[in-house]
Amino acid sequence: MTSSTAPRTAPWWAGAISGFLAAAAGLAVGTGVSALLTGVPSPVESVGNRAIDYAPPFLKDFAIEQFGTNDKPVLIAGVVATLAVVAMLAGVVGRTRPRTALGVIAVLGLVAVAAAATDRTATASRALTLVPTLVTVAVAVGAMVLLLRRMGRAVTEAHPLSTGFDRRGFLITAAGLTALAAVGGTVSRAVGGAAAAASRAGIRLPRPARPADPVPAGAQVDVKGVSSYLTSNKDFYRVDTALRVPDVPAEGWQLRIHGLVDREVTLSYREVMDMPLVERRVTLTCVSNEVGGPYVGNATWLGVLTKDLLERAGVQSEADAVKSTSADGWTAGTPIEALTDDRSSLLAIGMNGEPLPLIHGFPARLVVPGLYGYVSATKWLTDLEVTRFSDFEAYWTPRGYSAKAPIKFSSRIDVPGAFQELPRDKVRVGGVAWAQTVGIEKVEVQVDNGPWQLADLATEDTTETWRQWSWQWDDATEGSHRLTVRATTKDGTTQTSDRARIRPDGTTGWHSVQFRVA
Ligand SMILES: Nc1nc2c(c(=O)[nH]1)N[C@H]1C(S)=C(S)[C@@H](COP(=O)(O)O)O[C@H]1N2
Ligand SMILES: [Mo]
């Protein structure tokens, strides 16, 4: 028994605060250091990146379905929350077992160091990449030691001279560490990712040598709520594995074309800009798009035909694939025909009249009509290797996705939205349909279990872009109804009602919407 005046064990909240502050100060300083180094991910990003690489496909599908484009912030929040809880528990335990607390912090640190050592997104040297995590561990352990000292120990037979909880000293130390964390946080916010943004701001794109034909009048149907025929950069969907957008200034950027070629070609951004540029409208589609989903967008792209680039390098006859790699190490595998036949496959540097936005691949990316993004649309592109499918696996292949993935043609109802109420005198509906490189021949709609009826097709732009449709229900009846859509391609194939899941090579099925007529 200790008397009431004897030193006592620090309260649990002091332990929790200690663990939290040690982790926060370590991470903030480590993240600040990473922001000052080019091509070095922060410790949390490295852990997140490795988590993405290891995540089983069902988890990735779940994350995309539940959180959509927010899946990355959710992942980061998950990493941070897990760390905070473990660190706080370590602090609580540390009041009586300081060594255990330090051991837990060290193990967390080791996990971060291992993640940084194997982070494929790092473009700096390995040694440099380890610096932020090592700093994080050093600061976190140091902070924990300081706080544990202030918390003291309970007086026991083994520690008869212990001073116990030094409340005043503890609060002062905690305040100091909070300030340190704030400084680290401020530095990371101020300098992170700035180089590419500055580079992009200074670019004036040349006029295309071959501009795209104007969008035909009538490509946009006149039904309020149907997607804009051209998707603005701000509204264009984003899908990628990058927790931090790769910071690639145009000035240092190079594209290397090598492998089964007659001569290697290396291009700078300037050299690409000085080539005769073409402009094409192409509709991109993600394999993760559910039937009726949002991961499809139509933009005007500016760039160089990959056909011309590959011709410069001279493709050898045994090649059947191009492996493209981004600055963050992500890879895609594309059949060589898709990059050399007559379609508008581009090395793109412009999107809707601007340099590529950072999240859409600045300074350069691939755009390939007719193939899902994960097998073709490499953003932050740095390397094209002409090769054979039998000699490599691209990023998503060992994760349960097909090595080859042409876009499955589809159609979507934009209006009515789910459970929308339409006035009885004006039941106008509409949406989009796409069958890149083939073209949409007809779109049909069905109300409840009624007959299929022909929708009006908007004017076709090209077979590489989506096509809008609309339909008016003249003898609409009040009440709740279901509208279903299906498209037929110029090949004469009609969409199947069979539902296929996202994995391994994209969804099928008809889009249906429940709505009301009032
Ligand atoms: N570097 C890199 N490029 C990438 C990806 C990626 O994860 N990393 N994802 C691809 C996928 S799955 C799609 S659907 C398209 C999406 O392009 P967007 O984000 O510009 O719409 O980018 C492709 N390019
Ligand atoms: Mo995708």
Short mmCIF file of N, CA and C in Angstrom, two decimals, residues 18-180:
data_model
loop_
_atom_site.label_atom_id
_atom_site.label_comp_id
_atom_site.label_asym_id
_atom_site.label_seq_id
_atom_site.Cartn_x
_atom_site.Cartn_y
_atom_site.Cartn_z
N SER A 18 0.17 10.56 -24.14
CA SER A 18 1.58 10.32 -24.45
C SER A 18 1.74 9.54 -25.75
N GLY A 19 1.00 8.44 -25.84
CA GLY A 19 1.11 7.61 -27.05
C GLY A 19 0.70 8.40 -28.27
N PHE A 20 -0.41 9.10 -28.15
CA PHE A 20 -0.93 9.87 -29.28
C PHE A 20 0.07 10.94 -29.72
N LEU A 21 0.60 11.68 -28.73
CA LEU A 21 1.51 12.78 -29.07
C LEU A 21 2.84 12.27 -29.64
N ALA A 22 3.31 11.16 -29.11
CA ALA A 22 4.57 10.62 -29.62
C ALA A 22 4.39 10.27 -31.10
N ALA A 23 3.27 9.59 -31.42
CA ALA A 23 3.02 9.22 -32.82
C ALA A 23 2.80 10.46 -33.67
N ALA A 24 2.02 11.41 -33.16
CA ALA A 24 1.70 12.61 -33.94
C ALA A 24 2.95 13.43 -34.23
N ALA A 25 3.77 13.63 -33.21
CA ALA A 25 4.98 14.43 -33.41
C ALA A 25 5.90 13.73 -34.41
N GLY A 26 6.06 12.42 -34.24
CA GLY A 26 6.93 11.66 -35.16
C GLY A 26 6.43 11.77 -36.59
N LEU A 27 5.13 11.53 -36.78
CA LEU A 27 4.58 11.55 -38.14
C LEU A 27 4.62 12.93 -38.75
N ALA A 28 4.30 13.93 -37.96
CA ALA A 28 4.27 15.29 -38.50
C ALA A 28 5.66 15.69 -38.96
N VAL A 29 6.67 15.42 -38.14
CA VAL A 29 8.03 15.80 -38.52
C VAL A 29 8.49 14.96 -39.72
N GLY A 30 8.21 13.65 -39.67
CA GLY A 30 8.60 12.78 -40.79
C GLY A 30 7.91 13.20 -42.09
N THR A 31 6.64 13.57 -42.01
CA THR A 31 5.90 13.99 -43.20
C THR A 31 6.45 15.32 -43.72
N GLY A 32 6.79 16.20 -42.79
CA GLY A 32 7.40 17.47 -43.19
C GLY A 32 8.70 17.23 -43.94
N VAL A 33 9.52 16.31 -43.42
CA VAL A 33 10.79 16.00 -44.08
C VAL A 33 10.52 15.41 -45.47
N SER A 34 9.52 14.53 -45.59
CA SER A 34 9.23 13.91 -46.90
C SER A 34 8.79 14.98 -47.90
N ALA A 35 8.07 15.99 -47.42
CA ALA A 35 7.61 17.04 -48.33
C ALA A 35 8.78 17.83 -48.88
N LEU A 36 9.86 17.91 -48.11
CA LEU A 36 11.03 18.67 -48.56
C LEU A 36 11.88 17.88 -49.55
N LEU A 37 11.66 16.57 -49.64
CA LEU A 37 12.45 15.74 -50.54
C LEU A 37 11.62 15.37 -51.76
N THR A 38 12.14 15.52 -52.94
CA THR A 38 11.37 15.20 -54.16
C THR A 38 11.34 13.69 -54.37
N GLY A 39 10.17 13.18 -54.69
CA GLY A 39 10.06 11.75 -55.03
C GLY A 39 10.07 10.83 -53.83
N VAL A 40 9.86 11.39 -52.62
CA VAL A 40 9.86 10.56 -51.41
C VAL A 40 8.48 10.61 -50.77
N PRO A 41 7.79 9.46 -50.71
CA PRO A 41 6.46 9.44 -50.08
C PRO A 41 6.58 9.66 -48.57
N SER A 42 5.49 10.12 -47.95
CA SER A 42 5.48 10.25 -46.49
C SER A 42 5.30 8.87 -45.88
N PRO A 43 5.61 8.71 -44.58
CA PRO A 43 5.46 7.39 -43.95
C PRO A 43 4.04 6.84 -44.09
N VAL A 44 3.02 7.66 -43.86
CA VAL A 44 1.64 7.14 -43.96
C VAL A 44 1.34 6.73 -45.40
N GLU A 45 1.82 7.51 -46.37
CA GLU A 45 1.60 7.13 -47.77
C GLU A 45 2.26 5.80 -48.10
N SER A 46 3.47 5.61 -47.61
CA SER A 46 4.15 4.34 -47.90
C SER A 46 3.38 3.16 -47.32
N VAL A 47 2.91 3.32 -46.07
CA VAL A 47 2.13 2.24 -45.46
C VAL A 47 0.85 2.02 -46.28
N GLY A 48 0.20 3.13 -46.67
CA GLY A 48 -1.02 3.02 -47.48
C GLY A 48 -0.74 2.37 -48.83
N ASN A 49 0.35 2.75 -49.47
CA ASN A 49 0.68 2.18 -50.77
C ASN A 49 0.88 0.67 -50.69
N ARG A 50 1.58 0.25 -49.64
CA ARG A 50 1.81 -1.19 -49.48
C ARG A 50 0.50 -1.90 -49.15
N ALA A 51 -0.35 -1.22 -48.38
CA ALA A 51 -1.65 -1.81 -48.06
C ALA A 51 -2.46 -2.00 -49.35
N ILE A 52 -2.40 -1.02 -50.25
CA ILE A 52 -3.12 -1.14 -51.53
C ILE A 52 -2.56 -2.33 -52.32
N ASP A 53 -1.24 -2.44 -52.35
CA ASP A 53 -0.62 -3.52 -53.13
C ASP A 53 -1.00 -4.89 -52.59
N TYR A 54 -1.16 -4.98 -51.26
CA TYR A 54 -1.45 -6.28 -50.65
C TYR A 54 -2.94 -6.56 -50.52
N ALA A 55 -3.76 -5.51 -50.69
CA ALA A 55 -5.19 -5.70 -50.45
C ALA A 55 -5.74 -6.76 -51.38
N PRO A 56 -6.52 -7.73 -50.84
CA PRO A 56 -7.14 -8.72 -51.71
C PRO A 56 -8.15 -8.02 -52.63
N PRO A 57 -8.36 -8.53 -53.85
CA PRO A 57 -9.25 -7.86 -54.80
C PRO A 57 -10.63 -7.56 -54.24
N PHE A 58 -11.19 -8.45 -53.39
CA PHE A 58 -12.56 -8.18 -52.92
C PHE A 58 -12.59 -6.90 -52.10
N LEU A 59 -11.49 -6.64 -51.38
CA LEU A 59 -11.43 -5.45 -50.55
C LEU A 59 -11.35 -4.19 -51.41
N LYS A 60 -10.59 -4.30 -52.50
CA LYS A 60 -10.46 -3.18 -53.43
C LYS A 60 -11.82 -2.89 -54.07
N ASP A 61 -12.51 -3.96 -54.50
CA ASP A 61 -13.85 -3.78 -55.09
C ASP A 61 -14.77 -3.12 -54.08
N PHE A 62 -14.70 -3.61 -52.83
CA PHE A 62 -15.55 -3.08 -51.76
C PHE A 62 -15.25 -1.59 -51.56
N ALA A 63 -13.97 -1.25 -51.51
CA ALA A 63 -13.58 0.15 -51.26
C ALA A 63 -14.09 1.04 -52.38
N ILE A 64 -13.94 0.58 -53.64
CA ILE A 64 -14.40 1.40 -54.77
C ILE A 64 -15.91 1.54 -54.73
N GLU A 65 -16.61 0.44 -54.40
CA GLU A 65 -18.07 0.51 -54.35
C GLU A 65 -18.56 1.42 -53.23
N GLN A 66 -17.94 1.30 -52.06
CA GLN A 66 -18.42 2.05 -50.89
C GLN A 66 -17.98 3.51 -50.92
N PHE A 67 -16.75 3.73 -51.32
CA PHE A 67 -16.20 5.08 -51.16
C PHE A 67 -15.91 5.75 -52.49
N GLY A 68 -16.00 5.01 -53.60
CA GLY A 68 -15.75 5.60 -54.91
C GLY A 68 -14.40 6.29 -54.95
N THR A 69 -14.42 7.50 -55.48
CA THR A 69 -13.17 8.24 -55.62
C THR A 69 -12.61 8.67 -54.27
N ASN A 70 -13.40 8.54 -53.20
CA ASN A 70 -12.89 8.88 -51.87
C ASN A 70 -12.13 7.73 -51.23
N ASP A 71 -11.90 6.64 -51.99
CA ASP A 71 -11.28 5.48 -51.35
C ASP A 71 -9.90 5.80 -50.79
N LYS A 72 -9.19 6.76 -51.40
CA LYS A 72 -7.85 7.07 -50.91
C LYS A 72 -7.86 7.81 -49.57
N PRO A 73 -8.63 8.91 -49.46
CA PRO A 73 -8.71 9.54 -48.13
C PRO A 73 -9.18 8.55 -47.06
N VAL A 74 -10.09 7.65 -47.43
CA VAL A 74 -10.58 6.68 -46.45
C VAL A 74 -9.44 5.77 -46.01
N LEU A 75 -8.62 5.34 -46.96
CA LEU A 75 -7.49 4.47 -46.62
C LEU A 75 -6.52 5.20 -45.70
N ILE A 76 -6.18 6.45 -46.06
CA ILE A 76 -5.25 7.23 -45.23
C ILE A 76 -5.82 7.39 -43.82
N ALA A 77 -7.11 7.71 -43.75
CA ALA A 77 -7.74 7.87 -42.44
C ALA A 77 -7.67 6.56 -41.66
N GLY A 78 -7.83 5.44 -42.37
CA GLY A 78 -7.77 4.13 -41.71
C GLY A 78 -6.38 3.87 -41.14
N VAL A 79 -5.36 4.18 -41.92
CA VAL A 79 -3.98 3.97 -41.45
C VAL A 79 -3.73 4.84 -40.21
N VAL A 80 -4.12 6.12 -40.32
CA VAL A 80 -3.87 7.05 -39.21
C VAL A 80 -4.64 6.63 -37.96
N ALA A 81 -5.92 6.22 -38.15
CA ALA A 81 -6.73 5.84 -36.99
C ALA A 81 -6.15 4.61 -36.30
N THR A 82 -5.74 3.62 -37.10
CA THR A 82 -5.16 2.41 -36.52
C THR A 82 -3.92 2.76 -35.71
N LEU A 83 -3.06 3.59 -36.31
CA LEU A 83 -1.84 3.99 -35.65
C LEU A 83 -2.15 4.71 -34.34
N ALA A 84 -3.13 5.63 -34.39
CA ALA A 84 -3.46 6.41 -33.20
C ALA A 84 -3.92 5.49 -32.07
N VAL A 85 -4.79 4.53 -32.40
CA VAL A 85 -5.31 3.64 -31.36
C VAL A 85 -4.19 2.81 -30.75
N VAL A 86 -3.34 2.23 -31.61
CA VAL A 86 -2.25 1.39 -31.08
C VAL A 86 -1.29 2.23 -30.24
N ALA A 87 -0.97 3.43 -30.72
CA ALA A 87 -0.03 4.28 -29.97
C ALA A 87 -0.62 4.69 -28.62
N MET A 88 -1.92 4.99 -28.60
CA MET A 88 -2.55 5.38 -27.33
C MET A 88 -2.55 4.21 -26.34
N LEU A 89 -2.85 3.03 -26.85
CA LEU A 89 -2.80 1.85 -25.97
C LEU A 89 -1.39 1.66 -25.43
N ALA A 90 -0.40 1.85 -26.30
CA ALA A 90 0.99 1.70 -25.86
C ALA A 90 1.28 2.68 -24.74
N GLY A 91 0.79 3.91 -24.88
CA GLY A 91 1.01 4.92 -23.85
C GLY A 91 0.38 4.54 -22.52
N VAL A 92 -0.85 4.01 -22.58
CA VAL A 92 -1.53 3.61 -21.36
C VAL A 92 -0.75 2.49 -20.66
N VAL A 93 -0.32 1.51 -21.44
CA VAL A 93 0.47 0.42 -20.87
C VAL A 93 1.80 0.95 -20.33
N GLY A 94 2.33 1.95 -21.03
CA GLY A 94 3.65 2.50 -20.69
C GLY A 94 3.73 3.11 -19.30
N ARG A 95 2.60 3.47 -18.70
CA ARG A 95 2.64 4.05 -17.36
C ARG A 95 3.27 3.09 -16.36
N THR A 96 3.01 1.80 -16.58
CA THR A 96 3.60 0.82 -15.65
C THR A 96 4.69 -0.01 -16.32
N ARG A 97 4.65 -0.09 -17.66
CA ARG A 97 5.66 -0.87 -18.38
C ARG A 97 6.25 -0.05 -19.51
N PRO A 98 7.14 0.88 -19.17
CA PRO A 98 7.70 1.79 -20.18
C PRO A 98 8.38 1.05 -21.33
N ARG A 99 9.04 -0.05 -21.03
CA ARG A 99 9.74 -0.76 -22.10
C ARG A 99 8.78 -1.32 -23.13
N THR A 100 7.66 -1.80 -22.66
CA THR A 100 6.66 -2.34 -23.59
C THR A 100 6.19 -1.23 -24.52
N ALA A 101 5.95 -0.04 -23.94
CA ALA A 101 5.48 1.08 -24.76
C ALA A 101 6.51 1.40 -25.84
N LEU A 102 7.76 1.49 -25.44
CA LEU A 102 8.81 1.81 -26.42
C LEU A 102 8.92 0.71 -27.47
N GLY A 103 8.73 -0.54 -27.02
CA GLY A 103 8.78 -1.67 -27.95
C GLY A 103 7.68 -1.56 -29.00
N VAL A 104 6.47 -1.21 -28.57
CA VAL A 104 5.35 -1.09 -29.51
C VAL A 104 5.63 0.03 -30.52
N ILE A 105 6.12 1.16 -30.02
CA ILE A 105 6.44 2.28 -30.93
C ILE A 105 7.51 1.83 -31.93
N ALA A 106 8.48 1.09 -31.45
CA ALA A 106 9.56 0.63 -32.34
C ALA A 106 9.01 -0.31 -33.41
N VAL A 107 8.07 -1.20 -33.03
CA VAL A 107 7.50 -2.13 -34.01
C VAL A 107 6.71 -1.35 -35.07
N LEU A 108 5.90 -0.38 -34.62
CA LEU A 108 5.17 0.46 -35.58
C LEU A 108 6.17 1.12 -36.54
N GLY A 109 7.27 1.61 -35.96
CA GLY A 109 8.29 2.26 -36.78
C GLY A 109 8.88 1.30 -37.79
N LEU A 110 9.12 0.07 -37.35
CA LEU A 110 9.70 -0.92 -38.27
C LEU A 110 8.77 -1.20 -39.45
N VAL A 111 7.47 -1.28 -39.15
CA VAL A 111 6.49 -1.50 -40.22
C VAL A 111 6.60 -0.36 -41.24
N ALA A 112 6.69 0.87 -40.74
CA ALA A 112 6.78 2.03 -41.65
C ALA A 112 8.08 2.00 -42.45
N VAL A 113 9.18 1.63 -41.78
CA VAL A 113 10.47 1.58 -42.48
C VAL A 113 10.42 0.51 -43.58
N ALA A 114 9.83 -0.66 -43.26
CA ALA A 114 9.72 -1.72 -44.26
C ALA A 114 8.86 -1.26 -45.44
N ALA A 115 7.78 -0.56 -45.13
CA ALA A 115 6.90 -0.07 -46.21
C ALA A 115 7.65 0.91 -47.10
N ALA A 116 8.40 1.83 -46.48
CA ALA A 116 9.14 2.82 -47.26
C ALA A 116 10.21 2.12 -48.12
N ALA A 117 10.83 1.10 -47.55
CA ALA A 117 11.92 0.42 -48.26
C ALA A 117 11.41 -0.28 -49.51
N THR A 118 10.11 -0.61 -49.55
CA THR A 118 9.58 -1.37 -50.68
C THR A 118 8.50 -0.59 -51.42
N ASP A 119 8.39 0.71 -51.16
CA ASP A 119 7.35 1.51 -51.79
C ASP A 119 7.66 1.74 -53.26
N ARG A 120 6.81 1.17 -54.15
CA ARG A 120 7.08 1.29 -55.58
C ARG A 120 6.88 2.71 -56.09
N THR A 121 6.19 3.54 -55.31
CA THR A 121 5.89 4.88 -55.82
C THR A 121 7.04 5.85 -55.59
N ALA A 122 8.03 5.43 -54.81
CA ALA A 122 9.16 6.34 -54.55
C ALA A 122 10.01 6.45 -55.81
N THR A 123 10.35 7.67 -56.20
CA THR A 123 11.21 7.82 -57.36
C THR A 123 12.61 8.25 -56.95
N ALA A 124 12.78 8.67 -55.69
CA ALA A 124 14.11 9.02 -55.19
C ALA A 124 14.87 7.73 -54.86
N SER A 125 16.14 7.85 -54.47
CA SER A 125 16.93 6.66 -54.13
C SER A 125 16.35 6.01 -52.88
N ARG A 126 16.63 4.73 -52.70
CA ARG A 126 16.13 3.98 -51.53
C ARG A 126 16.57 4.63 -50.25
N ALA A 127 17.86 5.02 -50.19
CA ALA A 127 18.39 5.60 -48.95
C ALA A 127 17.60 6.86 -48.58
N LEU A 128 17.37 7.71 -49.56
CA LEU A 128 16.64 8.95 -49.31
C LEU A 128 15.20 8.64 -48.88
N THR A 129 14.62 7.59 -49.51
CA THR A 129 13.24 7.23 -49.22
C THR A 129 13.06 6.81 -47.76
N LEU A 130 14.14 6.27 -47.16
CA LEU A 130 14.04 5.82 -45.77
C LEU A 130 14.12 6.96 -44.76
N VAL A 131 14.64 8.12 -45.21
CA VAL A 131 14.88 9.22 -44.26
C VAL A 131 13.62 9.62 -43.47
N PRO A 132 12.48 9.89 -44.15
CA PRO A 132 11.31 10.33 -43.37
C PRO A 132 10.86 9.31 -42.32
N THR A 133 10.87 8.03 -42.65
CA THR A 133 10.42 7.04 -41.65
C THR A 133 11.42 6.96 -40.50
N LEU A 134 12.72 7.02 -40.81
CA LEU A 134 13.71 6.95 -39.73
C LEU A 134 13.57 8.17 -38.81
N VAL A 135 13.33 9.34 -39.42
CA VAL A 135 13.11 10.54 -38.61
C VAL A 135 11.86 10.36 -37.75
N THR A 136 10.82 9.81 -38.35
CA THR A 136 9.56 9.57 -37.62
C THR A 136 9.81 8.70 -36.39
N VAL A 137 10.52 7.60 -36.60
CA VAL A 137 10.78 6.68 -35.49
C VAL A 137 11.62 7.38 -34.41
N ALA A 138 12.64 8.10 -34.83
CA ALA A 138 13.52 8.78 -33.85
C ALA A 138 12.71 9.78 -33.03
N VAL A 139 11.91 10.60 -33.69
CA VAL A 139 11.13 11.62 -32.96
C VAL A 139 10.09 10.93 -32.05
N ALA A 140 9.42 9.89 -32.58
CA ALA A 140 8.38 9.23 -31.78
C ALA A 140 8.99 8.57 -30.54
N VAL A 141 10.09 7.88 -30.70
CA VAL A 141 10.72 7.22 -29.55
C VAL A 141 11.22 8.27 -28.56
N GLY A 142 11.85 9.31 -29.08
CA GLY A 142 12.34 10.38 -28.20
C GLY A 142 11.21 11.02 -27.40
N ALA A 143 10.11 11.30 -28.11
CA ALA A 143 8.96 11.94 -27.45
C ALA A 143 8.39 11.01 -26.38
N MET A 144 8.32 9.73 -26.71
CA MET A 144 7.76 8.76 -25.76
C MET A 144 8.63 8.68 -24.51
N VAL A 145 9.96 8.68 -24.69
CA VAL A 145 10.87 8.61 -23.54
C VAL A 145 10.64 9.82 -22.63
N LEU A 146 10.57 11.01 -23.25
CA LEU A 146 10.36 12.24 -22.46
C LEU A 146 9.07 12.15 -21.65
N LEU A 147 7.99 11.74 -22.33
CA LEU A 147 6.69 11.71 -21.65
C LEU A 147 6.65 10.64 -20.58
N LEU A 148 7.28 9.49 -20.87
CA LEU A 148 7.29 8.42 -19.87
C LEU A 148 8.02 8.90 -18.62
N ARG A 149 9.10 9.66 -18.82
CA ARG A 149 9.84 10.18 -17.65
C ARG A 149 8.94 11.07 -16.82
N ARG A 150 8.17 11.93 -17.49
CA ARG A 150 7.31 12.83 -16.72
C ARG A 150 6.20 12.05 -16.01
N MET A 151 5.80 10.96 -16.64
CA MET A 151 4.73 10.17 -15.99
C MET A 151 5.29 9.40 -14.80
N GLY A 152 6.60 9.22 -14.79
CA GLY A 152 7.25 8.53 -13.68
C GLY A 152 6.73 7.12 -13.50
N ARG A 153 6.97 6.58 -12.35
CA ARG A 153 6.47 5.26 -12.04
C ARG A 153 5.80 5.31 -10.69
N ALA A 154 4.94 4.38 -10.50
CA ALA A 154 4.40 4.23 -9.15
C ALA A 154 5.54 3.78 -8.24
N VAL A 155 5.46 4.16 -6.99
CA VAL A 155 6.46 3.70 -6.04
C VAL A 155 6.18 2.23 -5.73
N THR A 156 7.17 1.42 -5.94
CA THR A 156 7.02 0.00 -5.61
C THR A 156 8.27 -0.40 -4.86
N GLU A 157 8.31 -1.65 -4.44
CA GLU A 157 9.52 -2.09 -3.75
C GLU A 157 10.72 -1.98 -4.66
N ALA A 158 10.50 -2.24 -5.96
CA ALA A 158 11.62 -2.18 -6.89
C ALA A 158 12.05 -0.73 -7.15
N HIS A 159 11.11 0.17 -7.02
CA HIS A 159 11.43 1.58 -7.32
C HIS A 159 11.05 2.47 -6.15
N PRO A 160 11.73 2.31 -5.04
CA PRO A 160 11.32 3.03 -3.84
C PRO A 160 11.52 4.54 -3.96
N LEU A 161 12.41 4.97 -4.88
CA LEU A 161 12.69 6.40 -4.95
C LEU A 161 11.96 7.08 -6.10
N SER A 162 11.05 6.38 -6.73
CA SER A 162 10.36 6.95 -7.87
C SER A 162 9.65 8.24 -7.48
N THR A 163 9.63 9.17 -8.46
CA THR A 163 9.01 10.46 -8.19
C THR A 163 7.53 10.47 -8.55
N GLY A 164 7.07 9.44 -9.31
CA GLY A 164 5.66 9.42 -9.69
C GLY A 164 5.33 10.45 -10.76
N PHE A 165 4.05 10.69 -10.91
CA PHE A 165 3.55 11.52 -12.00
C PHE A 165 3.89 12.99 -11.76
N ASP A 166 4.65 13.58 -12.69
CA ASP A 166 5.00 14.99 -12.61
C ASP A 166 4.05 15.73 -13.54
N ARG A 167 2.91 16.10 -13.01
CA ARG A 167 1.82 16.64 -13.80
C ARG A 167 2.23 17.90 -14.59
N ARG A 168 2.89 18.83 -13.88
CA ARG A 168 3.29 20.08 -14.50
C ARG A 168 4.30 19.82 -15.63
N GLY A 169 5.31 19.01 -15.34
CA GLY A 169 6.33 18.69 -16.35
C GLY A 169 5.70 17.99 -17.54
N PHE A 170 4.75 17.12 -17.25
CA PHE A 170 4.07 16.38 -18.32
C PHE A 170 3.35 17.34 -19.26
N LEU A 171 2.61 18.26 -18.69
CA LEU A 171 1.82 19.17 -19.52
C LEU A 171 2.74 20.07 -20.35
N ILE A 172 3.85 20.50 -19.77
CA ILE A 172 4.78 21.35 -20.53
C ILE A 172 5.38 20.56 -21.70
N THR A 173 5.80 19.34 -21.41
CA THR A 173 6.37 18.51 -22.48
C THR A 173 5.33 18.27 -23.57
N ALA A 174 4.09 17.96 -23.14
CA ALA A 174 3.02 17.69 -24.12
C ALA A 174 2.78 18.91 -24.99
N ALA A 175 2.79 20.09 -24.39
CA ALA A 175 2.57 21.31 -25.16
C ALA A 175 3.71 21.49 -26.18
N GLY A 176 4.93 21.23 -25.75
CA GLY A 176 6.09 21.36 -26.66
C GLY A 176 5.95 20.42 -27.84
N LEU A 177 5.53 19.19 -27.58
CA LEU A 177 5.40 18.22 -28.67
C LEU A 177 4.25 18.61 -29.60
N THR A 178 3.19 19.16 -29.06
CA THR A 178 2.09 19.61 -29.91
C THR A 178 2.59 20.69 -30.87
N ALA A 179 3.41 21.60 -30.34
CA ALA A 179 3.96 22.66 -31.18
C ALA A 179 4.85 22.06 -32.28
N LEU A 180 5.66 21.07 -31.91
CA LEU A 180 6.53 20.42 -32.90
C LEU A 180 5.70 19.78 -34.01
#
